[in-house]
Structures are given as structure tokens and as C-alpha cells.
Tab-separated table of C-alpha atoms in Angstrom:
chain	number	residue	atom	x	y	z
A	1	LEU	CA	5.381	52.845	33.673
A	2	ARG	CA	4.100	52.978	37.364
A	3	ARG	CA	3.595	49.405	37.446
A	4	ARG	CA	7.401	48.996	36.861
A	5	TYR	CA	8.418	52.164	38.860
A	6	GLY	CA	6.189	50.270	41.885
A	7	LEU	CA	8.100	46.915	41.500
A	8	TRP	CA	11.718	48.742	41.513
A	9	PHE	CA	10.710	50.815	44.315
A	10	ARG	CA	9.592	47.535	46.180
A	11	LEU	CA	12.675	45.754	45.195
A	12	ARG	CA	15.171	48.305	46.306
A	13	ARG	CA	13.499	48.761	49.391
A	14	LEU	CA	13.943	44.700	49.935
A	15	ILE	CA	17.786	45.424	49.025
A	16	ILE	CA	18.266	48.159	51.260
A	17	TRP	CA	16.460	45.941	54.251
A	18	LEU	CA	18.797	42.990	53.410
A	19	LEU	CA	21.537	45.197	53.439
A	20	GLY	CA	20.938	46.503	56.608
A	21	VAL	CA	20.345	42.983	58.450
A	22	TYR	CA	23.859	41.976	56.670
A	23	VAL	CA	25.582	44.826	58.401
A	24	ALA	CA	23.570	44.729	61.106
A	25	ILE	CA	24.631	40.972	62.240
A	26	PRO	CA	28.348	41.503	63.009
A	27	PHE	CA	27.422	44.291	65.497
A	28	LEU	CA	24.819	41.898	67.039
A	29	VAL	CA	27.244	39.034	67.134
A	30	LYS	CA	29.946	41.255	69.068
A	31	LEU	CA	27.478	42.650	71.240
A	32	CYS	CA	26.111	39.220	72.288
A	33	PRO	CA	28.953	36.538	71.882
A	34	ALA	CA	26.475	33.885	73.117
A	35	ILE	CA	25.001	34.172	69.850
A	36	GLN	CA	28.181	33.085	68.283
A	37	ALA	CA	28.579	30.191	70.957
A	38	LYS	CA	25.132	28.883	70.116
A	39	LEU	CA	25.975	29.122	66.173
A	40	VAL	CA	29.190	26.643	67.283
A	41	PHE	CA	27.342	24.363	69.139
A	42	LEU	CA	23.772	24.022	67.139
A	43	ASN	CA	22.729	22.142	70.219
A	44	PHE	CA	19.260	23.439	69.797
A	45	VAL	CA	19.005	21.541	66.298
A	46	ARG	CA	17.411	18.527	67.022
A	47	VAL	CA	17.509	16.182	63.888
A	48	PRO	CA	15.627	13.735	63.472
A	49	TYR	CA	13.084	15.711	65.511
A	50	PHE	CA	10.572	13.148	66.805
A	51	ILE	CA	12.970	10.115	67.785
A	52	ASP	CA	12.640	8.762	71.253
A	53	LEU	CA	15.993	8.822	72.479
A	54	LYS	CA	14.667	6.241	75.625
A	55	ARG	CA	14.135	3.579	72.362
A	56	PRO	CA	17.359	3.098	70.770
A	57	GLN	CA	15.682	0.073	69.334
A	58	ASP	CA	13.547	2.290	66.968
A	59	GLN	CA	16.670	3.237	65.142
A	60	GLY	CA	17.463	-0.366	64.561
A	61	LEU	CA	19.745	-0.377	67.383
A	62	ASN	CA	18.460	-3.796	68.805
A	63	HIS	CA	21.425	-4.727	71.131
A	64	THR	CA	21.571	-1.061	72.649
A	65	CYS	CA	20.803	0.036	76.311
A	66	ASN	CA	20.014	3.774	77.200
A	67	TYR	CA	21.369	4.887	80.600
A	68	TYR	CA	21.388	8.394	82.186
A	69	LEU	CA	24.435	9.512	84.038
A	70	GLN	CA	25.084	12.282	86.066
A	71	PRO	CA	28.676	13.817	85.937
A	72	GLU	CA	28.068	17.181	88.240
A	73	GLU	CA	24.930	18.298	90.371
A	74	ASP	CA	22.295	19.574	88.010
A	75	VAL	CA	23.739	17.737	85.218
A	76	THR	CA	22.187	14.472	83.262
A	77	ILE	CA	23.396	13.188	80.364
A	78	GLY	CA	21.784	10.411	77.838
A	79	VAL	CA	23.820	7.573	77.300
A	80	TRP	CA	23.679	4.684	74.594
A	81	HIS	CA	25.534	1.437	74.871
A	82	THR	CA	25.488	-0.787	72.100
A	83	VAL	CA	27.411	-4.391	72.474
A	84	PRO	CA	29.279	-5.985	69.585
A	85	ALA	CA	27.006	-7.818	67.208
A	86	ALA	CA	28.282	-11.204	68.407
A	87	LEU	CA	26.472	-10.512	72.205
A	88	GLY	CA	23.449	-9.324	70.287
A	89	LYS	CA	21.542	-12.551	70.793
A	90	ASN	CA	21.967	-12.355	74.676
A	91	ALA	CA	21.331	-8.727	74.855
A	92	ARG	CA	17.647	-9.181	73.980
A	93	GLY	CA	15.273	-7.856	76.798
A	94	LYS	CA	18.360	-7.582	79.166
A	95	ASP	CA	18.818	-4.739	81.484
A	96	GLN	CA	20.973	-2.125	82.210
A	97	LEU	CA	23.232	-4.220	85.020
A	98	TRP	CA	23.569	-6.870	82.141
A	99	PHE	CA	25.019	-4.103	79.654
A	100	GLU	CA	27.560	-2.662	82.168
A	101	ASP	CA	28.829	-6.488	83.290
A	102	ALA	CA	29.090	-6.694	79.469
A	103	LEU	CA	32.021	-4.167	79.093
A	104	GLY	CA	33.820	-6.869	80.933
A	105	SER	CA	33.482	-9.283	78.293
A	106	SER	CA	36.725	-9.514	75.984
A	107	HIS	CA	35.824	-7.170	73.286
A	108	PRO	CA	37.644	-3.398	73.007
A	109	VAL	CA	35.468	-0.338	73.812
A	110	ILE	CA	34.926	2.600	71.598
A	111	LEU	CA	33.723	5.945	73.370
A	112	TYR	CA	32.161	7.910	70.366
A	113	LEU	CA	31.961	11.909	70.640
A	114	HIS	CA	29.660	13.193	68.029
A	115	GLY	CA	29.594	16.753	66.633
A	116	ASN	CA	27.545	19.656	66.721
A	117	ALA	CA	23.430	19.650	66.096
A	118	GLY	CA	21.734	16.562	66.393
A	119	THR	CA	21.757	14.127	68.846
A	120	ARG	CA	22.965	10.536	69.514
A	121	GLY	CA	20.277	9.206	67.608
A	122	GLY	CA	21.347	11.382	64.390
A	123	ASP	CA	21.259	8.800	61.117
A	124	HIS	CA	24.876	8.885	60.138
A	125	ARG	CA	25.740	8.517	63.706
A	126	VAL	CA	23.556	5.413	64.211
A	127	GLU	CA	25.013	4.023	60.991
A	128	LEU	CA	28.671	4.071	62.106
A	129	TYR	CA	27.576	2.420	65.400
A	130	LYS	CA	26.059	-0.598	63.562
A	131	VAL	CA	29.473	-0.771	61.614
A	132	LEU	CA	31.637	-0.656	64.939
A	133	SER	CA	29.608	-3.349	66.490
A	134	SER	CA	29.455	-5.410	63.574
A	135	LEU	CA	33.263	-4.962	63.978
A	136	GLY	CA	33.426	-6.422	67.606
A	137	TYR	CA	33.619	-3.656	69.171
A	138	HIS	CA	31.401	-1.939	72.250
A	139	VAL	CA	30.234	1.479	71.125
A	140	VAL	CA	29.479	3.795	73.914
A	141	THR	CA	28.017	7.388	72.957
A	142	PHE	CA	26.218	10.091	74.721
A	143	ASP	CA	24.826	13.460	74.355
A	144	TYR	CA	26.661	16.320	75.961
A	145	ARG	CA	24.831	18.635	78.159
A	146	GLY	CA	22.276	20.591	76.682
A	147	TRP	CA	22.239	18.229	73.461
A	148	GLY	CA	19.501	15.687	73.021
A	149	ASP	CA	17.652	14.698	76.508
A	150	SER	CA	20.790	15.741	78.463
A	151	ILE	CA	20.216	18.530	81.019
A	152	GLY	CA	22.438	21.444	81.685
A	153	SER	CA	24.217	24.504	79.287
A	154	PRO	CA	26.786	23.461	76.736
A	155	SER	CA	30.149	24.962	77.242
A	156	GLU	CA	33.575	23.380	76.100
A	157	ARG	CA	34.463	22.661	79.704
A	158	GLY	CA	31.299	20.770	80.263
A	159	MET	CA	31.549	18.828	77.232
A	160	THR	CA	34.893	17.781	78.168
A	161	TYR	CA	33.850	17.086	81.497
A	162	ASP	CA	30.910	14.882	80.575
A	163	ALA	CA	33.203	13.089	78.404
A	164	LEU	CA	35.668	12.454	80.948
A	165	HIS	CA	33.204	11.150	83.481
A	166	VAL	CA	31.473	8.885	80.627
A	167	PHE	CA	35.426	7.820	80.089
A	168	ASP	CA	36.117	7.074	83.923
A	169	TRP	CA	32.450	5.101	84.039
A	170	ILE	CA	33.678	2.617	81.161
A	171	LYS	CA	37.129	2.070	82.690
A	172	ALA	CA	35.579	1.399	85.813
A	173	ARG	CA	33.684	-1.586	83.997
A	174	SER	CA	35.836	-2.667	81.307
A	175	GLY	CA	38.879	-4.297	83.034
A	176	ASP	CA	41.688	-4.855	80.753
A	177	ASN	CA	39.807	-4.530	77.454
A	178	PRO	CA	41.152	-1.600	75.032
A	179	VAL	CA	39.417	1.592	75.126
A	180	TYR	CA	39.352	3.813	72.300
A	181	ILE	CA	38.392	7.428	71.599
A	182	TRP	CA	36.474	8.422	68.369
A	183	GLY	CA	35.828	12.061	67.950
A	184	HIS	CA	34.014	13.260	64.831
A	185	SER	CA	33.912	17.150	63.939
A	186	LEU	CA	33.405	19.375	66.628
A	187	GLY	CA	33.716	16.193	68.690
A	188	THR	CA	37.324	16.120	67.671
A	189	GLY	CA	37.845	18.852	69.893
A	190	VAL	CA	36.207	17.243	72.655
A	191	ALA	CA	38.275	14.103	72.086
A	192	THR	CA	41.845	16.075	72.102
A	193	ASN	CA	40.670	18.052	74.944
A	194	LEU	CA	39.912	14.950	77.034
A	195	VAL	CA	42.863	12.646	75.774
A	196	ARG	CA	45.021	15.567	76.659
A	197	ARG	CA	43.944	15.451	80.239
A	198	LEU	CA	44.023	11.512	80.220
A	199	CYS	CA	47.721	11.612	79.091
A	200	GLU	CA	48.283	14.440	81.768
A	201	ARG	CA	47.136	12.154	84.742
A	202	GLU	CA	48.689	9.085	83.292
A	203	THR	CA	45.968	7.247	82.039
A	204	PRO	CA	45.994	7.467	78.285
A	205	PRO	CA	43.251	5.704	76.230
A	206	ASP	CA	44.705	2.811	73.636
A	207	ALA	CA	44.210	4.875	70.705
A	208	LEU	CA	42.711	8.255	69.340
A	209	ILE	CA	40.418	8.165	66.369
A	210	LEU	CA	39.930	11.551	64.864
A	211	GLU	CA	37.393	11.954	61.903
A	212	SER	CA	37.023	15.187	60.070
A	213	PRO	CA	39.262	17.247	62.432
A	214	PHE	CA	39.928	20.677	62.131
A	215	THR	CA	42.970	22.558	64.048
A	216	ASN	CA	41.111	25.090	66.095
A	217	ILE	CA	37.740	26.753	66.314
A	218	ARG	CA	39.006	29.812	64.881
A	219	GLU	CA	40.713	28.445	61.690
A	220	GLU	CA	37.565	26.010	61.377
A	221	ALA	CA	35.182	29.113	61.538
A	222	ARG	CA	37.359	30.891	59.149
A	223	SER	CA	37.146	28.547	56.378
A	224	HIS	CA	33.399	27.380	57.063
A	225	PRO	CA	31.453	27.246	53.766
A	226	PHE	CA	28.459	29.208	55.723
A	227	SER	CA	31.141	32.047	56.553
A	228	ILE	CA	29.602	34.490	54.341
A	229	TYR	CA	31.289	37.231	56.342
A	230	ARG	CA	34.778	35.981	55.874
A	231	TYR	CA	35.583	38.746	53.518
A	232	PHE	CA	33.851	41.338	55.543
A	233	PRO	CA	36.136	44.064	56.978
A	234	GLY	CA	36.973	43.246	60.572
A	235	PHE	CA	35.786	39.648	60.091
A	236	ASP	CA	38.034	38.372	62.978
A	237	TRP	CA	36.883	41.222	65.635
A	238	PHE	CA	33.410	40.489	65.011
A	239	PHE	CA	33.348	36.921	64.680
A	240	LEU	CA	36.210	35.054	65.887
A	241	ASP	CA	36.974	37.136	68.954
A	242	PRO	CA	33.208	36.467	70.562
A	243	ILE	CA	33.727	32.723	70.081
A	244	THR	CA	37.106	33.037	72.051
A	245	THR	CA	35.478	35.416	74.664
A	246	SER	CA	32.985	32.839	75.116
A	247	GLY	CA	36.008	30.613	76.139
A	248	ILE	CA	35.178	28.243	73.287
A	249	LYS	CA	39.031	27.037	71.651
A	250	PHE	CA	38.924	23.204	70.808
A	251	ALA	CA	42.538	23.677	70.199
A	252	ASN	CA	43.173	20.357	68.635
A	253	ASP	CA	46.452	21.986	67.312
A	254	GLU	CA	47.836	22.625	70.956
A	255	ASN	CA	46.415	19.578	72.486
A	256	VAL	CA	48.014	16.983	70.051
A	257	LYS	CA	51.552	18.079	71.455
A	258	TYR	CA	50.608	16.807	74.946
A	259	ILE	CA	48.990	13.475	73.857
A	260	SER	CA	50.882	10.145	73.818
A	261	CYS	CA	48.883	7.309	72.609
A	262	SER	CA	48.438	5.942	68.830
A	263	LEU	CA	46.565	8.808	66.640
A	264	LEU	CA	44.455	7.760	63.486
A	265	ILE	CA	42.919	10.781	61.453
A	266	LEU	CA	40.202	10.155	58.793
A	267	HIS	CA	39.192	12.821	56.068
A	268	ALA	CA	37.245	13.001	53.116
A	269	GLU	CA	38.641	15.176	50.506
A	270	ASP	CA	35.348	16.942	49.600
A	271	ASP	CA	34.521	17.615	53.066
A	272	PRO	CA	32.269	21.100	52.916
A	273	VAL	CA	31.956	21.502	56.235
A	274	VAL	CA	35.639	21.047	57.626
A	275	PRO	CA	37.953	21.734	55.113
A	276	PHE	CA	40.659	18.718	53.900
A	277	HIS	CA	43.349	20.862	54.726
A	278	LEU	CA	42.863	21.480	58.285
A	279	GLY	CA	42.789	17.654	58.826
A	280	LYS	CA	45.800	17.520	56.792
A	281	LYS	CA	47.371	20.499	58.910
A	282	LEU	CA	46.602	18.658	62.152
A	283	TYR	CA	48.336	15.287	60.772
A	284	ASN	CA	51.365	17.346	60.059
A	285	ILE	CA	51.599	19.290	63.589
A	286	ALA	CA	50.785	15.794	65.203
A	287	ALA	CA	53.401	13.667	63.243
A	288	THR	CA	56.243	16.105	64.197
A	289	SER	CA	55.518	16.489	67.843
A	290	ARG	CA	57.948	14.855	70.437
A	291	SER	CA	54.815	13.373	72.446
A	292	PHE	CA	54.028	11.007	69.560
A	293	ARG	CA	57.964	9.747	69.271
A	294	ASP	CA	56.589	6.106	70.441
A	295	TYR	CA	53.144	6.089	68.878
A	296	LYS	CA	51.784	5.551	65.554
A	297	VAL	CA	50.424	8.349	63.944
A	298	GLN	CA	48.396	8.040	60.658
A	299	PHE	CA	46.256	9.959	58.191
A	300	VAL	CA	43.791	8.334	55.753
A	301	PRO	CA	42.465	10.371	53.258
A	302	PHE	CA	39.158	9.475	50.817
A	303	HIS	CA	38.974	10.749	47.603
A	304	THR	CA	36.498	13.024	46.306
A	305	ASP	CA	35.013	10.633	43.890
A	306	LEU	CA	33.713	8.446	46.863
A	307	GLY	CA	31.785	11.076	47.700
A	308	TYR	CA	32.095	10.540	51.652
A	309	ARG	CA	32.020	14.281	52.579
A	310	HIS	CA	31.273	15.114	56.136
A	311	LYS	CA	29.763	12.675	57.464
A	312	TYR	CA	29.364	9.315	55.358
A	313	ILE	CA	33.021	7.629	56.053
A	314	TYR	CA	31.204	4.861	57.779
A	315	ARG	CA	30.431	3.771	54.484
A	316	SER	CA	34.005	3.123	53.086
A	317	PRO	CA	34.273	-1.065	52.511
A	318	GLU	CA	37.878	0.040	53.590
A	319	LEU	CA	37.291	0.980	57.187
A	320	PRO	CA	37.170	-2.500	58.750
A	321	ARG	CA	40.854	-3.263	57.447
A	322	ILE	CA	41.975	0.355	58.196
A	323	LEU	CA	40.861	0.057	61.798
A	324	ARG	CA	41.994	-3.437	62.028
A	325	GLU	CA	45.406	-2.507	60.827
A	326	PHE	CA	45.632	0.568	62.935
A	327	LEU	CA	44.223	-0.787	66.242
A	328	GLY	CA	46.181	-3.824	65.625
A	329	VAL	CA	43.293	-6.670	66.414
A	330	SER	CA	42.903	-9.515	64.503
A	331	GLU	CA	40.089	-11.132	62.555
A	332	HIS	CA	40.042	-13.945	65.336
A	333	GLU	CA	39.609	-11.562	68.375
A	334	HIS	CA	36.807	-9.921	66.469
A	335	HIS	CA	34.805	-13.377	66.458
A	336	HIS	CA	35.506	-15.402	68.966
């Protein structure tokens, strides 16, 4: 009996302690909005951890060059540039200058903006670069300030500015080649911020591709599966207001009203991180927006049975056809 009572006592103590922590966390987040910002960015999560970002070839990216660019004083960002597979043989052993010049070869360029957590060397990201390279695209990707080996502190403004800097850097070298912007997950927020700015200054990209996008960060945080607090009284006040206080909006739903270029949205129905209905909602807003009057707006869903979830759309055998039809690039152009 005494043993049973001792066990029950310990269990009760544990339950009270867990309950205390559960109740304390909202107050902690409210008092210190920086915690919530860290949870949005997850830039401190470096997975895979032991890779050397200076050596993309270790990830099987044999025709990729690692650069460092400086968008602002005290900010340095690490960039990978993968050339189209057709240029792969020539790229071996070449230096940064050769890679920069290669942007002027007659191949389209994709600027890829990754989501939160991890680095430009994340497994699913690397697999997508390989697919895009095999289809004849240059892929330029980078780690925002505060991610990977990039120096600086993360903020929505800073991430957008880094993306703008890399876009301008590409445009200065790519001649008349099309430049497309591809954002994934949190990167869709950076992508629409960037493209809105580009359209406002009348230098829009040739197309925008959003993979697993949300409407805005508040709606995404409310629907996120890890939101164990979403039924907690005062959830918005405790959790969503601190995100806004930290200056984090990623308002895709607002931005699309100011974007004028073709838009393609890709979303898996079984996405456990950004619910499918948010991607669909964003498409409906864009499709009825006046700014897209003269442009293609397309939504491509991927059925639950395919199991592409949040980050495996690159596995789709349909992807080459979808991109070819949407971007209007013929097979001939890819392989010449």
C-alpha cells in the first residue's frame, strides 16, 4: 500500500509540474516575444548537422559552386549555385568566375528560397536542386542571415533584403535569360515579399512558384500541428500577438494583390505542416486579384495517396511536365 501511495504521490507531483510548465509557457512567450520569433525561424536547428557547407560536392552536387555575398555591412550569406546538368562536365574544377559567367549561358535561372530550420544543404532541398538542374535550370540558393554559415540575426526584413540582393546579383549576370523565384514553406513568405518589391520597382521576375504556401504567419501558426495551445484561452493574445510584435507577418495573402507575374502553387493534400486548405485559400485570393489579370495563375494539388507531405513534391514524376507547361519552356530548349 505504501509503495502504491508513493507511486501515486510521484505521479501526482509530475502531473502538477507538467501542468505548471504548460500554463507558464504562454506567459513566458508573452513576456519575451523573441522566443516566438525563434520558433518561427528555427534557424538554430542545423540538420543535417555535420555537413560542410563549403563543400556542396559532399552532398552529390558535383557541378555546384559555393559563394559568399555581402548584402549589408556585417551580413554575409552563403550561396550555392548549381549549373544545369548539361554544363556539368565543363563545370568540373572551375572557379567562381566561370560559374558567374555561366549564368549568362542560355538557360533559365531559379532562385530557390528555403523554409525554416536546416540549411541550404538540407536533404529534400538538395534533391530538388538535382531535379531542377537535370531539367536545364541554373539553381541559385542561399542561407538567410542567421541560418547555416551565414552571418547576421534573422528577421523578416533581413531575409527579404538578402533575397533581393541575390536576385539583383543574378540579374546582373544572367543577361536576357528568364529568372524564376521558387519559395518553399516559410520561404514562400520571403518569395512574395521579394516579388511584391520587384513588381513595385517594375523589375518583376519571369514567374513565381510557391510550394506548400500559407496565407499569412498568424493563420499558419494557428493551424500548425504543433500548436498544442490552439484551444488554450487567449491563444491569439499569448502566441500570435508576440509574432506580430516581433515584426513577423509574411503576409502572402496581402502580397499577392500587388504581384504581376505568372504564379504557380504546388501543394500536397497530406501536408502536415502547412495545411492544404491554406494553399488553396491563397490561390483563390490570387486568382481573383486584379494584379494577375494578364498572367497565368495555376494551382496543382498532389493527392494524399502519393505521400509527398510537406517537402517531397520533388519526387513527383509529373513535376517536369508541370514546370515545362507552366513556364513554357520546350524540351528542345532544355537540352540544346
